[in-house]
Coordinates of C-alpha atoms in Angstrom, one line a residue:
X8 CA 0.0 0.0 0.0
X9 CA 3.0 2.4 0.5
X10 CA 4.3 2.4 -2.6
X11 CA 0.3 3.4 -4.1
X12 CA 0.4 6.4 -5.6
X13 CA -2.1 9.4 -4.6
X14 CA -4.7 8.6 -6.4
X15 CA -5.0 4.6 -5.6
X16 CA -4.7 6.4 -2.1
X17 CA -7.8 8.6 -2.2
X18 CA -9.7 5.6 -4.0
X19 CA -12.4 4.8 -1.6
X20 CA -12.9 2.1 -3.1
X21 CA -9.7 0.4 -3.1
X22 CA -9.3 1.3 0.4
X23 CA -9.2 -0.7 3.2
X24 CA -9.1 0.4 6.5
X25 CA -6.0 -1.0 8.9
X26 CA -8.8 -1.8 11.6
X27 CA -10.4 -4.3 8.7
X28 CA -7.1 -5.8 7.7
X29 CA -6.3 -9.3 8.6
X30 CA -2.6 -8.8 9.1
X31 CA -3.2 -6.2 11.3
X32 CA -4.8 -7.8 14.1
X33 CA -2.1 -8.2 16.1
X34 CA -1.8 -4.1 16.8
X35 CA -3.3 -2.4 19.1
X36 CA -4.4 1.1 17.9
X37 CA -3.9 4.2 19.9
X38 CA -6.4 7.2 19.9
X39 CA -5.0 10.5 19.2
X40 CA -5.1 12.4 22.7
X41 CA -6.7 15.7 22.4
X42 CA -6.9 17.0 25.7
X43 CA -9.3 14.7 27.8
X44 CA -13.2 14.6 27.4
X45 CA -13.6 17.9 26.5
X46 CA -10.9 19.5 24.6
X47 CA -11.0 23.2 24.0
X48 CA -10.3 22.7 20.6
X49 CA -11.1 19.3 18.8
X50 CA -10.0 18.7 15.3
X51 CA -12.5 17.2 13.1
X52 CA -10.2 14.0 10.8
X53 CA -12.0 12.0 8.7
X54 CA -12.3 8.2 9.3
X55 CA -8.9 7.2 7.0
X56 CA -7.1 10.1 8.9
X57 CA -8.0 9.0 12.3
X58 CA -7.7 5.0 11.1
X59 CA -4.2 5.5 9.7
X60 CA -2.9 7.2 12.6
X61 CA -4.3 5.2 15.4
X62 CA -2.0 2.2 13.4
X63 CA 0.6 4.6 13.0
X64 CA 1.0 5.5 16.6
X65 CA 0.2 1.7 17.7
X66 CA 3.0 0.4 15.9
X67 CA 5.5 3.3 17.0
X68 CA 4.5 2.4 20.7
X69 CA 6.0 -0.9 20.3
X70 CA 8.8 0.3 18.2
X71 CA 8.0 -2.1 15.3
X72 CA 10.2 -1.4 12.7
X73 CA 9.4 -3.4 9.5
X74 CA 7.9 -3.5 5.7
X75 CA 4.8 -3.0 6.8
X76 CA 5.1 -0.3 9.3
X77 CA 7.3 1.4 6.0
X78 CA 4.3 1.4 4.3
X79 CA 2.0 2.7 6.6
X80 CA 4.5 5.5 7.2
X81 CA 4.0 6.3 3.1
X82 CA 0.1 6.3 4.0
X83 CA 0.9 8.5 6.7
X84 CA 2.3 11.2 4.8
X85 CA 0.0 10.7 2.0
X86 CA -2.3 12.0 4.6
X87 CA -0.2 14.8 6.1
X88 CA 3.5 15.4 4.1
X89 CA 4.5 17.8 6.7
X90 CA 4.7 15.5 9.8
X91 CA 8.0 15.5 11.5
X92 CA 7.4 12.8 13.7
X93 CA 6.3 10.4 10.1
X94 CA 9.4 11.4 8.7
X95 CA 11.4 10.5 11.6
X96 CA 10.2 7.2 12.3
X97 CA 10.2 6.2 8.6
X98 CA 13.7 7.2 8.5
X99 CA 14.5 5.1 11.6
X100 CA 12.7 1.8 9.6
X101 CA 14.6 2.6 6.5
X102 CA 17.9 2.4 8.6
X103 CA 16.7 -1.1 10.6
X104 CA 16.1 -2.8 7.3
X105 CA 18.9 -1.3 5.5
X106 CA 16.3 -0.5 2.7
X107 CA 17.1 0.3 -0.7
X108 CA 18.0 4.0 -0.5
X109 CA 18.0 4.3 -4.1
X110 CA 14.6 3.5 -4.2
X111 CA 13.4 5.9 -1.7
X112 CA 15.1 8.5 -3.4
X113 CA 12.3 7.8 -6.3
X114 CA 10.0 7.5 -3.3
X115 CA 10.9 11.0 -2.2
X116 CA 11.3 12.6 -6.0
X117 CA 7.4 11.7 -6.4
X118 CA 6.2 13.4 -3.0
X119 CA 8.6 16.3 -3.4
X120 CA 6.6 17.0 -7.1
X121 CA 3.5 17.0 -4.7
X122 CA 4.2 18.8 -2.1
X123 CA 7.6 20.9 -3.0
X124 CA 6.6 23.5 -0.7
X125 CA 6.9 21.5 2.1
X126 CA 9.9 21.5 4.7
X127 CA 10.2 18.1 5.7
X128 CA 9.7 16.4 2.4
X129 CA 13.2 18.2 1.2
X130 CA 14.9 17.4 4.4
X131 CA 14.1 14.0 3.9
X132 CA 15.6 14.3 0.4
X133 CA 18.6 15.5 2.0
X134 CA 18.9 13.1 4.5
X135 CA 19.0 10.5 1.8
X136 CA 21.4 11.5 -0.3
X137 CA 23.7 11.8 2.6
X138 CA 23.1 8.5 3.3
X139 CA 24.2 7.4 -0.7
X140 CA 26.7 10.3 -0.6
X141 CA 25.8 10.8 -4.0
X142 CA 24.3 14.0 -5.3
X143 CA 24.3 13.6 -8.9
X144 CA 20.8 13.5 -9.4
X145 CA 20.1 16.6 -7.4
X146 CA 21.0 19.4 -10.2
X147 CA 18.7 18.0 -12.7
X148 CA 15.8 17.3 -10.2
X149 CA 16.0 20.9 -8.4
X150 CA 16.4 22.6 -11.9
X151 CA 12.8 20.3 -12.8
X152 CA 11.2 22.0 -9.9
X153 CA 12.4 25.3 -10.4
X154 CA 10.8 25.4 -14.1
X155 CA 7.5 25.3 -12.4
X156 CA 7.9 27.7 -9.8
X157 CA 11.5 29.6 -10.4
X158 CA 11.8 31.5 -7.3
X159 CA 10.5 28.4 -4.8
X160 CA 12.6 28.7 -1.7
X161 CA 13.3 25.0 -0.9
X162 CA 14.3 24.2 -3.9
X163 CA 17.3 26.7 -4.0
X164 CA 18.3 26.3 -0.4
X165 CA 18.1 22.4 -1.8
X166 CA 20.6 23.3 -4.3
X167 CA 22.8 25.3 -2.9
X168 CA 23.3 22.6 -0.2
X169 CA 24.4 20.0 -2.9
X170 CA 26.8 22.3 -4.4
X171 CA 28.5 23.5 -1.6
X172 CA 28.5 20.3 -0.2
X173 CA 29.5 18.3 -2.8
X174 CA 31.3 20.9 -4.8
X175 CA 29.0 21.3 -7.6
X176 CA 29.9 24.8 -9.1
X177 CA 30.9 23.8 -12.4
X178 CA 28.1 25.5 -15.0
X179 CA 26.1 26.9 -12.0
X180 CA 26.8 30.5 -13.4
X181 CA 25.7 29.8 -17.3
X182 CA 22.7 28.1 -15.3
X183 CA 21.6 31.4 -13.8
X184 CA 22.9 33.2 -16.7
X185 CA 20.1 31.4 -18.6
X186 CA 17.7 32.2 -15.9
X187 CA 18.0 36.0 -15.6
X188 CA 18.0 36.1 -19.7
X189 CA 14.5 34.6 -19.1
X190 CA 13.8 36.5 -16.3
X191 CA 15.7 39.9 -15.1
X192 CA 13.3 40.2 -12.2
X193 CA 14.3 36.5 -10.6
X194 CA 15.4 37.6 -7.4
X195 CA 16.3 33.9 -6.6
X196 CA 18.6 33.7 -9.7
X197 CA 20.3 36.7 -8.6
X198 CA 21.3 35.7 -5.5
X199 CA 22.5 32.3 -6.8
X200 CA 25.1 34.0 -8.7
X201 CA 25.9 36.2 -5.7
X202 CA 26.5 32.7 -3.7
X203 CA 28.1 30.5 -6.3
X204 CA 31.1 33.6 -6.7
X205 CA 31.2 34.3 -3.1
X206 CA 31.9 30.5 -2.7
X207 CA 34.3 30.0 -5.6
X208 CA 36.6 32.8 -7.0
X209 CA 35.3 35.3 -4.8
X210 CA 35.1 39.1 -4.8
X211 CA 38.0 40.4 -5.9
X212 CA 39.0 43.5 -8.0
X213 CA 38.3 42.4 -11.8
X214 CA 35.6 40.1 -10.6
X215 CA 33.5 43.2 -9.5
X216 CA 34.6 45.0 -11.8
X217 CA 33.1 42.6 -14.6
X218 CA 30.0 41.8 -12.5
X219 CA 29.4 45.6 -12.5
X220 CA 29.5 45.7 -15.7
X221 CA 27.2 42.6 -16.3
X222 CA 24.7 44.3 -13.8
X223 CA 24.8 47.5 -15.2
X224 CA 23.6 46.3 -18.3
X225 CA 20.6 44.4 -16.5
X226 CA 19.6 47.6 -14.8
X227 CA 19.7 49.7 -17.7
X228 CA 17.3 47.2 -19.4
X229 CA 15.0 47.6 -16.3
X230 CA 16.1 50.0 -14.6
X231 CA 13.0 49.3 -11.9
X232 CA 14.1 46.1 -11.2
X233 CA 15.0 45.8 -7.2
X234 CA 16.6 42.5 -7.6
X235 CA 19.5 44.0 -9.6
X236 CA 19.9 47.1 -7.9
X237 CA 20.5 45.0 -4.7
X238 CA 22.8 42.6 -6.5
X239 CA 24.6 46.2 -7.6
X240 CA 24.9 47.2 -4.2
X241 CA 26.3 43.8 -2.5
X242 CA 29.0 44.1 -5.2
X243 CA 30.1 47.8 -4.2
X244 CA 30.0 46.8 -0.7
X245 CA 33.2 44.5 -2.0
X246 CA 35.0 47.7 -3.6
X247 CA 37.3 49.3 -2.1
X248 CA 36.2 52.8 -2.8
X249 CA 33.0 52.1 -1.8
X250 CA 29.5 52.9 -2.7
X251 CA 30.5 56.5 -4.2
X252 CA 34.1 55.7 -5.5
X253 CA 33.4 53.3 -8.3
X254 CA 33.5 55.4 -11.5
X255 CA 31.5 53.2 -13.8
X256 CA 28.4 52.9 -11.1
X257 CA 28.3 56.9 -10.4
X258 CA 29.0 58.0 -14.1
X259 CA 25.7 55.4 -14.8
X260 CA 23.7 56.9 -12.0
X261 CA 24.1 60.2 -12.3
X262 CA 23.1 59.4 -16.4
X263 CA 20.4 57.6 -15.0
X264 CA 19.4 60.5 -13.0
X265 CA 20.0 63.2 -15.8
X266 CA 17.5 61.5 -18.0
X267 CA 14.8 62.2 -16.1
X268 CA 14.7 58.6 -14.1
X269 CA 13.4 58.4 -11.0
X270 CA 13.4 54.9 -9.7
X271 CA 13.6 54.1 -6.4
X272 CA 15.6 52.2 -6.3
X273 CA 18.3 54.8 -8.3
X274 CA 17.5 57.1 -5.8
X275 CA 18.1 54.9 -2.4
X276 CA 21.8 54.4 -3.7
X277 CA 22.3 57.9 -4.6
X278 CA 21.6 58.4 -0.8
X279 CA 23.8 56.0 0.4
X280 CA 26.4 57.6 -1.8
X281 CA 25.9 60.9 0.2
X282 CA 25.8 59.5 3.9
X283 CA 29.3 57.3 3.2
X284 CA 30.7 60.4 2.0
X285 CA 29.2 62.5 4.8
X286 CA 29.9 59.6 7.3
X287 CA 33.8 59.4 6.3
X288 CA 33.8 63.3 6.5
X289 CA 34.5 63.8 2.9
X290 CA 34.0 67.2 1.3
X291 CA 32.0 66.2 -2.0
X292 CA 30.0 68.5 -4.6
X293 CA 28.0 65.8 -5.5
X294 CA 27.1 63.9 -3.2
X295 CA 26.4 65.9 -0.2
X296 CA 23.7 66.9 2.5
X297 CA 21.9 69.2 0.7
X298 CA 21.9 66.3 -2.2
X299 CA 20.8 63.8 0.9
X300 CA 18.1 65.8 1.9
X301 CA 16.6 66.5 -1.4
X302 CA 16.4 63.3 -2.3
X303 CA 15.2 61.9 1.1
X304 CA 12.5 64.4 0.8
X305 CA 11.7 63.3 -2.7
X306 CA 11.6 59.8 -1.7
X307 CA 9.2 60.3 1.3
X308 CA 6.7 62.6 -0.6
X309 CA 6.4 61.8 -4.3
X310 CA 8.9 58.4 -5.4
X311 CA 8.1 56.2 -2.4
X312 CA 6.1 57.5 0.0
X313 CA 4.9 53.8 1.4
X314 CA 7.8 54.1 3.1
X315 CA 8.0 58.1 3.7
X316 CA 8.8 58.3 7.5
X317 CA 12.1 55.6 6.7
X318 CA 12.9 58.6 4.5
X319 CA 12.4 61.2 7.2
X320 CA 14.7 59.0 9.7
X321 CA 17.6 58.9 7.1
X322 CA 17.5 62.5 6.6
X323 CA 17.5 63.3 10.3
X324 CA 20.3 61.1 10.8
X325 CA 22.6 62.0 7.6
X326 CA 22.0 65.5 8.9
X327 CA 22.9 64.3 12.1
X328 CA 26.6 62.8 10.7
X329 CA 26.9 65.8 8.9
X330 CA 26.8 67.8 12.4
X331 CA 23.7 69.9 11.6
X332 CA 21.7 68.5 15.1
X333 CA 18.8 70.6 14.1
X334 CA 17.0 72.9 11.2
X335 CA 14.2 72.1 8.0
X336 CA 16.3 69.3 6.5
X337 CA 16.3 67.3 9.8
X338 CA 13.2 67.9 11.2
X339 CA 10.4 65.2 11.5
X340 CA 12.4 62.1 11.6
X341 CA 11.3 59.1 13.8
X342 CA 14.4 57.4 15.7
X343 CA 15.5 53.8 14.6
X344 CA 12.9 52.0 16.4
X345 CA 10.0 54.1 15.1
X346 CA 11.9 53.5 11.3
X347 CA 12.2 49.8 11.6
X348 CA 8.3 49.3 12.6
X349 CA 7.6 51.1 9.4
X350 CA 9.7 48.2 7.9
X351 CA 11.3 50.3 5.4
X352 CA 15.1 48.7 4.6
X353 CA 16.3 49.2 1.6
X354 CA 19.6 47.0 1.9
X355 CA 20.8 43.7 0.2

């Protein structure tokens, strides 16, 4: 019965209950406990649910470890995919009968398609292939999920677990190349390519400088794209001149600006240009308080005014750096708690 797929499963038909079953006479079910004879909140399970379980929890209070309690664990989660305690317990009978782990990586690939939003069913997966210590299968089968759903969490935290673990960088790179050609807005790709170069060649001086370039391009295609501009930013915090020092990134920003652009995302670096120069006590034309404050002020009122008293705070405390404790510029900004219960970070 374990290895049934869903629908055989939901087949009432087909379905026999444990209670009914010859070959399960000899356990002794055990009743879910809710909380005595008047629970303050009963769940309502259907028949199979509450059949299935009882068995479940009978043979686990004997610690039977065998075929048949395998399978019952597979109508288990069939039932419920995100029980810990199912998962456990069938992981504990697949180590007593030194089962085939091969086949209960195929066993895992089917429920993952069903429920790959689940926690425990890519743990599991995990689990296994630690157990085989062999991840070759585990490219192809995250990329399979991530053509359905491109940004699903589990799968990349999935991935990026084999390839650090196993070393699996080779390609990654043209793999979310191809991605972000599909998609520019895939904030998942872009932060797979921040990870595979921060794990392989790393940051260095003509890496950023290429992956500058590469981004730059991206953001000029779309330039209201807030995946990129983040990606842009976590690169600058690698340069050595900073957020205002890299000449490529503030010649394109200021070009940005002067064409009439005003993305929010343009805008947020531009201030972050001004408060590191202000905040390392450079004297800057361009990129100053009076800059800070105009754009701060644009921000809050007209550009992104969601998040306008986040604005205020940053141009009360750039002013503040900038040893101007008080005046128009500074006035009506909340204090750090205030800004962070408007949830208003801009940062990578």
């Amino acid at each position: 019965m374990g290895d049934s797929s869903d629908e055989e499963f939901q087949n009432s038909e087909s379905w026999v209950f444990y209670r009914n079953r010859d070959d399960w006479k000899d356990v002794e079910p055990v009743e879910q406990e809710d909380g005595g004879e008047y629970p303050v909140v009963s769940i309502s399970y259907t028949p199979k649910f509450k059949d299935v379980y009882d068995y479940l929890r009978g043979v686990m209070k004997i610690g039977e470890k065998s075929q048949r309690a395998l399978d019952l664990t597979a109508d288990a989660i069939a039932l419920n995919a995100a029980n810990y305690t199912v998962w456990q317990y069938r992981r504990d009978i697949l180590k007593e009968l030194k089962s085939d782990l091969a086949k209960e990586l195929k066993y895992i690939e089917k429920v993952i398609q069903r429920h790959c939003k689940n926690y425990q069913v890519w743990h599991h997966r995990r689990v296994i292939v630690e157990w085989l210590q062999d991840s070759s299968k585990e490219l192809k089968f995250t990329q399979g999920i991530l053509v359905f759903d491109a940004k699903n969490y589990h799968a990349w935290q999935h991935r990026q677990w084999a390839i650090k673990t196993f070393g699996l960088y080779e390609g990654e790179l043209e793999y979310v190349d191809s991605l972000l050609r599909d998609d520019i807005r895939n904030n998942s790709a872009w932060n797979q390519r921040y990870f595979v170069i921060n794990n392989t060649i790393g940051f260095v001086d003509d890496v950023v400088s290429k992956e500058v370039e590469y981004v730059l391009e991206k953001i000029e295609t779309v330039p209201l794209n807030e995946s990129a501009w983040n990606y842009l930013k976590g690169l600058l915090l690698h340069d050595k001149g900073g957020l205002s020092n890299n000449v490529k990134v503030t010649t394109f920003c200021e070009d940005l600006y002067m064409s009439g652009n005003r993305s929010p995302f343009l805008l947020a670096l531009i201030v972050d240009m001004c408060d590191e120069r202000i905040s390392n006590k450079a004297e800057d034309d361009k990129y100053n308080l009076k800059r800070a404050s105009e754009l701060c002020h644009e921000l809050a009122t007209t550009v992104d005014p969601i998040r306008c008293r986040y604005w205020e705070y940053m141009s009360t405390t750039i002013s503040k750096k900038a040893g101007c404790e008080s005046g128009e510029d500074a006035e009506g900004g909340d204090g750090p708690e205030e800004a962070a219960a408007a949830g208003a970070s801009h940062d990578v």
